[in-house]
Amino acid sequence: MEALATHLDEAAAAWAARLGLPLAGEAEFALQLGEAGLQLVELGPQAPGPVRVDFVEGAQAHRRQFGGGSGQMIAKAVGMQPGVRPRVLDATAGLGRDAFVLASLGCAVTLIERQPLIAALLEDGLARAAADAEVAPIVARMRLLAGNAIELLAAWPEEPPQVIYLDPMFPHRDKSALVKKEMRLFRPFVGDDLDAPALLAAALELASHRVVVKRPRKAPAVAGAKPGYVLEGKSSRYDIYPKKSLGKA
């Protein structure tokens, strides 16, 4: 854990204590706290740049403004219709991009992330976004839970989510698919979601209306129940497991 400015030493120490990270020593990766927030970075001469969660600027801002609104495939996948904005549980939140898109379109979204470092990046990104006047109303519809999704779903204490959304890490054999710096950074920490079939089963048990699984376009479906239908795009697809129709209340 590193602070990139001396006035952030105390806050960095607090993150280190929470996450069980050393404040000094040799490492391949570092969690850094700077003026732009919390970031994860690979150390070394050939390393890509840092990764942080930013819901205010950059790609997320562009998608919020020009992404196609409720015509986007993800919106169709979760069952958005005029007057229908389902309650969504994103059980594999990652950097929160898909959850943010759904929240920006009006859905209340609960995010679950089990990897503590990624959950920390998400928490920090949501906190910074909440301070931005334009984005605050969107992230107000987002709630983060850190922990194992299978366990959290099995002991869900509230009204079941209408839609559960899953985007499990896929075992990549094509090395060119790992070019993205996020993938290069996260795979050592996250690995492949080998428990995706158990997560799908838990999601199907809990969701009241449907489960949606995002997959690479040519990847096999997650083992277990067969999807009812599929929405296919250029590089990815959505396997839909319908349970009940999402109509107006």
mmCIF file of C-alpha atoms in Angstrom:
data_model
loop_
_atom_site.group_PDB
_atom_site.id
_atom_site.type_symbol
_atom_site.label_atom_id
_atom_site.label_comp_id
_atom_site.label_asym_id
_atom_site.label_seq_id
_atom_site.Cartn_x
_atom_site.Cartn_y
_atom_site.Cartn_z
ATOM 1 C CA MET A 1 0.000 0.000 0.000
ATOM 2 C CA GLU A 2 1.430 3.354 -1.010
ATOM 3 C CA ALA A 3 0.399 6.968 -0.528
ATOM 4 C CA LEU A 4 1.297 9.121 -3.534
ATOM 5 C CA ALA A 5 1.304 12.310 -1.423
ATOM 6 C CA THR A 6 2.312 12.800 2.202
ATOM 7 C CA HIS A 7 -1.044 14.261 3.238
ATOM 8 C CA LEU A 8 -2.633 10.937 2.210
ATOM 9 C CA ASP A 9 -0.388 8.831 4.491
ATOM 10 C CA GLU A 10 -3.033 8.463 7.180
ATOM 11 C CA ALA A 11 -5.781 7.442 4.763
ATOM 12 C CA ALA A 12 -3.430 4.995 3.020
ATOM 13 C CA ALA A 13 -2.527 3.466 6.386
ATOM 14 C CA ALA A 14 -6.229 3.009 7.117
ATOM 15 C CA TRP A 15 -6.749 1.157 3.821
ATOM 16 C CA ALA A 16 -3.660 -0.971 4.527
ATOM 17 C CA ALA A 17 -5.029 -1.937 7.933
ATOM 18 C CA ARG A 18 -8.459 -2.787 6.490
ATOM 19 C CA LEU A 19 -7.041 -4.909 3.686
ATOM 20 C CA GLY A 20 -4.113 -6.449 5.545
ATOM 21 C CA LEU A 21 -1.524 -4.880 3.231
ATOM 22 C CA PRO A 22 2.059 -3.935 4.163
ATOM 23 C CA LEU A 23 3.048 -0.275 3.826
ATOM 24 C CA ALA A 24 6.556 -1.079 2.563
ATOM 25 C CA GLY A 25 8.615 -3.844 0.984
ATOM 26 C CA GLU A 26 9.153 -5.576 -2.350
ATOM 27 C CA ALA A 27 6.040 -6.383 -4.379
ATOM 28 C CA GLU A 28 4.830 -7.079 -7.921
ATOM 29 C CA PHE A 29 1.698 -4.986 -7.404
ATOM 30 C CA ALA A 30 0.737 -1.974 -5.316
ATOM 31 C CA LEU A 31 -2.505 -0.406 -4.187
ATOM 32 C CA GLN A 32 -1.886 3.333 -4.323
ATOM 33 C CA LEU A 33 -3.827 6.267 -2.943
ATOM 34 C CA GLY A 34 -3.395 9.504 -4.864
ATOM 35 C CA GLU A 35 -5.268 12.715 -5.617
ATOM 36 C CA ALA A 36 -7.401 10.850 -8.203
ATOM 37 C CA GLY A 37 -8.344 8.153 -5.702
ATOM 38 C CA LEU A 38 -7.419 4.543 -5.099
ATOM 39 C CA GLN A 39 -5.658 2.631 -7.885
ATOM 40 C CA LEU A 40 -4.131 -0.784 -8.440
ATOM 41 C CA VAL A 41 -0.887 -0.884 -10.385
ATOM 42 C CA GLU A 42 1.547 -3.519 -11.551
ATOM 43 C CA LEU A 43 5.127 -2.554 -10.746
ATOM 44 C CA GLY A 44 8.016 -3.041 -13.136
ATOM 45 C CA PRO A 45 9.369 -1.634 -16.421
ATOM 46 C CA GLN A 46 6.888 -3.288 -18.825
ATOM 47 C CA ALA A 47 3.829 -2.800 -16.618
ATOM 48 C CA PRO A 48 0.663 -1.154 -17.955
ATOM 49 C CA GLY A 49 -0.761 1.926 -16.263
ATOM 50 C CA PRO A 50 -2.844 1.896 -13.101
ATOM 51 C CA VAL A 51 -6.480 0.839 -12.927
ATOM 52 C CA ARG A 52 -9.010 2.780 -10.893
ATOM 53 C CA VAL A 53 -12.781 3.011 -10.838
ATOM 54 C CA ASP A 54 -13.958 6.290 -12.366
ATOM 55 C CA PHE A 55 -17.677 6.790 -12.887
ATOM 56 C CA VAL A 56 -17.348 10.548 -13.524
ATOM 57 C CA GLU A 57 -14.951 10.919 -16.465
ATOM 58 C CA GLY A 58 -13.449 8.905 -19.293
ATOM 59 C CA ALA A 59 -15.121 5.876 -20.851
ATOM 60 C CA GLN A 60 -17.957 5.746 -18.343
ATOM 61 C CA ALA A 61 -18.908 9.371 -18.972
ATOM 62 C CA HIS A 62 -18.854 8.807 -22.723
ATOM 63 C CA ARG A 63 -21.055 5.708 -22.440
ATOM 64 C CA ARG A 64 -23.441 7.518 -20.094
ATOM 65 C CA GLN A 65 -23.878 10.314 -22.647
ATOM 66 C CA PHE A 66 -23.647 8.434 -25.937
ATOM 67 C CA GLY A 67 -24.083 4.737 -25.115
ATOM 68 C CA GLY A 68 -27.491 4.249 -26.653
ATOM 69 C CA GLY A 69 -29.697 4.471 -23.575
ATOM 70 C CA SER A 70 -32.253 1.737 -23.049
ATOM 71 C CA GLY A 71 -31.597 0.470 -26.582
ATOM 72 C CA GLN A 72 -28.331 -1.099 -25.404
ATOM 73 C CA MET A 73 -28.182 -4.875 -25.438
ATOM 74 C CA ILE A 74 -27.560 -5.053 -21.689
ATOM 75 C CA ALA A 75 -30.771 -3.077 -21.099
ATOM 76 C CA LYS A 76 -32.729 -5.530 -23.230
ATOM 77 C CA ALA A 77 -31.020 -8.452 -21.499
ATOM 78 C CA VAL A 78 -32.185 -7.420 -18.018
ATOM 79 C CA GLY A 79 -35.700 -6.806 -19.327
ATOM 80 C CA MET A 80 -35.973 -3.023 -19.436
ATOM 81 C CA GLN A 81 -39.172 -1.823 -21.098
ATOM 82 C CA PRO A 82 -41.035 1.488 -21.075
ATOM 83 C CA GLY A 83 -42.019 1.984 -17.455
ATOM 84 C CA VAL A 84 -40.093 -1.101 -16.283
ATOM 85 C CA ARG A 85 -36.756 -0.728 -14.482
ATOM 86 C CA PRO A 86 -36.066 -4.008 -12.673
ATOM 87 C CA ARG A 87 -34.180 -4.290 -9.398
ATOM 88 C CA VAL A 88 -30.863 -5.871 -10.366
ATOM 89 C CA LEU A 89 -28.249 -7.738 -8.347
ATOM 90 C CA ASP A 90 -24.870 -7.762 -10.125
ATOM 91 C CA ALA A 91 -23.196 -10.689 -8.366
ATOM 92 C CA THR A 92 -19.829 -10.356 -10.176
ATOM 93 C CA ALA A 93 -19.389 -6.590 -10.039
ATOM 94 C CA GLY A 94 -15.721 -6.219 -11.044
ATOM 95 C CA LEU A 95 -15.081 -2.544 -11.828
ATOM 96 C CA GLY A 96 -18.816 -1.832 -11.766
ATOM 97 C CA ARG A 97 -19.136 -0.750 -15.392
ATOM 98 C CA ASP A 98 -22.212 -2.793 -16.290
ATOM 99 C CA ALA A 99 -23.842 -1.971 -12.955
ATOM 100 C CA PHE A 100 -23.245 1.745 -13.583
ATOM 101 C CA VAL A 101 -24.836 1.521 -17.036
ATOM 102 C CA LEU A 102 -27.933 -0.120 -15.528
ATOM 103 C CA ALA A 103 -28.083 2.451 -12.713
ATOM 104 C CA SER A 104 -27.698 5.300 -15.223
ATOM 105 C CA LEU A 105 -30.764 3.908 -17.040
ATOM 106 C CA GLY A 106 -32.806 3.972 -13.834
ATOM 107 C CA CYS A 107 -32.338 0.543 -12.240
ATOM 108 C CA ALA A 108 -31.591 0.086 -8.547
ATOM 109 C CA VAL A 109 -28.478 -2.106 -8.543
ATOM 110 C CA THR A 110 -26.822 -4.060 -5.734
ATOM 111 C CA LEU A 111 -23.209 -4.985 -6.516
ATOM 112 C CA ILE A 112 -21.337 -7.919 -4.988
ATOM 113 C CA GLU A 113 -17.541 -8.193 -5.333
ATOM 114 C CA ARG A 114 -15.602 -10.899 -3.518
ATOM 115 C CA GLN A 115 -12.013 -9.855 -4.297
ATOM 116 C CA PRO A 116 -11.143 -7.382 -1.497
ATOM 117 C CA LEU A 117 -8.804 -5.180 -3.584
ATOM 118 C CA ILE A 118 -11.354 -4.784 -6.380
ATOM 119 C CA ALA A 119 -14.108 -4.149 -3.830
ATOM 120 C CA ALA A 120 -11.888 -1.401 -2.365
ATOM 121 C CA LEU A 121 -11.463 0.192 -5.819
ATOM 122 C CA LEU A 122 -15.238 0.071 -6.262
ATOM 123 C CA GLU A 123 -15.930 1.566 -2.842
ATOM 124 C CA ASP A 124 -13.518 4.407 -3.551
ATOM 125 C CA GLY A 125 -14.968 5.039 -7.021
ATOM 126 C CA LEU A 126 -18.526 5.139 -5.692
ATOM 127 C CA ALA A 127 -17.529 7.560 -2.928
ATOM 128 C CA ARG A 128 -15.854 9.946 -5.391
ATOM 129 C CA ALA A 129 -18.803 9.728 -7.786
ATOM 130 C CA ALA A 130 -21.214 10.556 -4.952
ATOM 131 C CA ALA A 131 -19.444 13.900 -4.597
ATOM 132 C CA ASP A 132 -20.097 14.814 -8.253
ATOM 133 C CA ALA A 133 -23.374 16.670 -8.766
ATOM 134 C CA GLU A 134 -24.113 15.071 -12.155
ATOM 135 C CA VAL A 135 -23.267 11.482 -11.269
ATOM 136 C CA ALA A 136 -24.425 11.424 -7.612
ATOM 137 C CA PRO A 137 -28.073 10.603 -8.470
ATOM 138 C CA ILE A 138 -26.889 7.579 -10.485
ATOM 139 C CA VAL A 139 -24.584 6.101 -7.846
ATOM 140 C CA ALA A 140 -27.302 6.709 -5.253
ATOM 141 C CA ARG A 141 -29.020 3.762 -6.978
ATOM 142 C CA MET A 142 -25.918 1.582 -6.475
ATOM 143 C CA ARG A 143 -25.144 -0.360 -3.300
ATOM 144 C CA LEU A 144 -21.939 -2.354 -2.805
ATOM 145 C CA LEU A 145 -21.607 -5.555 -0.797
ATOM 146 C CA ALA A 146 -18.167 -7.124 -0.366
ATOM 147 C CA GLY A 147 -18.128 -10.886 0.025
ATOM 148 C CA ASN A 148 -18.712 -14.261 -1.591
ATOM 149 C CA ALA A 149 -21.776 -14.002 -3.830
ATOM 150 C CA ILE A 150 -22.773 -17.665 -3.485
ATOM 151 C CA GLU A 151 -22.878 -17.350 0.309
ATOM 152 C CA LEU A 152 -24.620 -13.951 0.217
ATOM 153 C CA LEU A 153 -27.281 -15.190 -2.209
ATOM 154 C CA ALA A 154 -27.940 -18.318 -0.146
ATOM 155 C CA ALA A 155 -28.608 -16.231 2.985
ATOM 156 C CA TRP A 156 -30.300 -13.255 1.248
ATOM 157 C CA PRO A 157 -32.206 -11.350 3.984
ATOM 158 C CA GLU A 158 -34.276 -9.002 1.823
ATOM 159 C CA GLU A 159 -36.858 -9.102 -0.939
ATOM 160 C CA PRO A 160 -35.299 -11.125 -3.768
ATOM 161 C CA PRO A 161 -33.880 -9.123 -6.683
ATOM 162 C CA GLN A 162 -35.963 -9.327 -9.832
ATOM 163 C CA VAL A 163 -32.894 -9.870 -12.005
ATOM 164 C CA ILE A 164 -29.501 -11.345 -11.115
ATOM 165 C CA TYR A 165 -26.703 -10.448 -13.525
ATOM 166 C CA LEU A 166 -23.525 -12.541 -13.809
ATOM 167 C CA ASP A 167 -20.356 -11.884 -15.773
ATOM 168 C CA PRO A 168 -17.958 -14.623 -14.614
ATOM 169 C CA MET A 169 -14.291 -14.512 -15.572
ATOM 170 C CA PHE A 170 -13.837 -16.873 -18.502
ATOM 171 C CA PRO A 171 -10.796 -19.196 -18.737
ATOM 172 C CA HIS A 172 -8.864 -17.547 -21.583
ATOM 173 C CA ARG A 173 -6.605 -19.684 -23.708
ATOM 174 C CA ASP A 174 -6.044 -16.988 -26.326
ATOM 175 C CA LYS A 175 -3.297 -14.793 -24.921
ATOM 176 C CA SER A 176 -4.332 -11.857 -27.122
ATOM 177 C CA ALA A 177 -7.506 -11.678 -25.012
ATOM 178 C CA LEU A 178 -5.347 -10.699 -22.038
ATOM 179 C CA VAL A 179 -4.023 -7.518 -23.606
ATOM 180 C CA LYS A 180 -6.424 -5.291 -21.680
ATOM 181 C CA LYS A 181 -4.581 -3.951 -18.669
ATOM 182 C CA GLU A 182 -7.494 -4.705 -16.361
ATOM 183 C CA MET A 183 -7.336 -8.382 -17.312
ATOM 184 C CA ARG A 184 -3.568 -8.471 -16.937
ATOM 185 C CA LEU A 185 -3.855 -6.893 -13.508
ATOM 186 C CA PHE A 186 -6.837 -8.798 -12.187
ATOM 187 C CA ARG A 187 -6.152 -12.346 -13.301
ATOM 188 C CA PRO A 188 -3.412 -12.922 -10.669
ATOM 189 C CA PHE A 189 -5.901 -11.853 -7.981
ATOM 190 C CA VAL A 190 -9.182 -13.168 -9.338
ATOM 191 C CA GLY A 191 -8.271 -16.175 -11.478
ATOM 192 C CA ASP A 192 -11.085 -17.881 -13.361
ATOM 193 C CA ASP A 193 -14.529 -18.218 -11.826
ATOM 194 C CA LEU A 194 -14.449 -21.999 -11.555
ATOM 195 C CA ASP A 195 -17.485 -21.854 -9.262
ATOM 196 C CA ALA A 196 -19.628 -20.157 -11.934
ATOM 197 C CA PRO A 197 -22.005 -23.182 -12.146
ATOM 198 C CA ALA A 198 -22.651 -22.963 -8.389
ATOM 199 C CA LEU A 199 -23.181 -19.197 -8.666
ATOM 200 C CA LEU A 200 -25.650 -19.691 -11.530
ATOM 201 C CA ALA A 201 -27.559 -22.254 -9.472
ATOM 202 C CA ALA A 202 -27.686 -19.884 -6.480
ATOM 203 C CA ALA A 203 -28.845 -17.029 -8.732
ATOM 204 C CA LEU A 204 -31.620 -19.133 -10.263
ATOM 205 C CA GLU A 205 -32.761 -20.061 -6.766
ATOM 206 C CA LEU A 206 -32.991 -16.424 -5.604
ATOM 207 C CA ALA A 207 -33.965 -14.242 -8.588
ATOM 208 C CA SER A 208 -37.692 -13.635 -8.840
ATOM 209 C CA HIS A 209 -37.880 -12.937 -12.584
ATOM 210 C CA ARG A 210 -34.710 -13.790 -14.510
ATOM 211 C CA VAL A 211 -30.982 -14.474 -14.453
ATOM 212 C CA VAL A 212 -28.706 -12.982 -17.115
ATOM 213 C CA VAL A 213 -25.206 -14.329 -17.820
ATOM 214 C CA LYS A 214 -22.790 -12.337 -19.972
ATOM 215 C CA ARG A 215 -20.377 -14.519 -21.962
ATOM 216 C CA PRO A 216 -17.763 -14.130 -24.686
ATOM 217 C CA ARG A 217 -19.720 -14.702 -27.924
ATOM 218 C CA LYS A 218 -18.183 -18.105 -28.730
ATOM 219 C CA ALA A 219 -17.825 -19.374 -25.161
ATOM 220 C CA PRO A 220 -19.931 -22.291 -23.934
ATOM 221 C CA ALA A 221 -22.839 -21.594 -21.621
ATOM 222 C CA VAL A 222 -22.174 -21.968 -17.907
ATOM 223 C CA ALA A 223 -22.692 -25.601 -16.882
ATOM 224 C CA GLY A 224 -26.095 -26.349 -15.405
ATOM 225 C CA ALA A 225 -29.513 -25.134 -16.477
ATOM 226 C CA LYS A 226 -29.844 -24.233 -20.152
ATOM 227 C CA PRO A 227 -30.655 -20.608 -21.058
ATOM 228 C CA GLY A 228 -34.149 -19.923 -22.349
ATOM 229 C CA TYR A 229 -32.836 -17.626 -25.075
ATOM 230 C CA VAL A 230 -29.747 -15.689 -26.110
ATOM 231 C CA LEU A 231 -29.016 -12.109 -27.181
ATOM 232 C CA GLU A 232 -25.867 -12.064 -29.305
ATOM 233 C CA GLY A 233 -23.587 -9.125 -30.090
ATOM 234 C CA LYS A 234 -20.289 -8.769 -31.948
ATOM 235 C CA SER A 235 -17.971 -9.915 -29.166
ATOM 236 C CA SER A 236 -20.236 -11.006 -26.343
ATOM 237 C CA ARG A 237 -23.684 -12.428 -25.741
ATOM 238 C CA TYR A 238 -26.250 -12.593 -22.962
ATOM 239 C CA ASP A 239 -27.696 -15.952 -21.926
ATOM 240 C CA ILE A 240 -31.162 -15.314 -20.471
ATOM 241 C CA TYR A 241 -32.756 -17.636 -17.923
ATOM 242 C CA PRO A 242 -36.364 -16.411 -17.599
ATOM 243 C CA LYS A 243 -38.499 -17.313 -14.584
ATOM 244 C CA LYS A 244 -41.349 -14.795 -14.736
ATOM 245 C CA SER A 245 -42.382 -11.964 -17.062
ATOM 246 C CA LEU A 246 -41.156 -8.468 -16.154
ATOM 247 C CA GLY A 247 -44.306 -6.411 -16.575
ATOM 248 C CA LYS A 248 -45.365 -3.069 -15.189
ATOM 249 C CA ALA A 249 -46.209 -3.056 -11.518
#
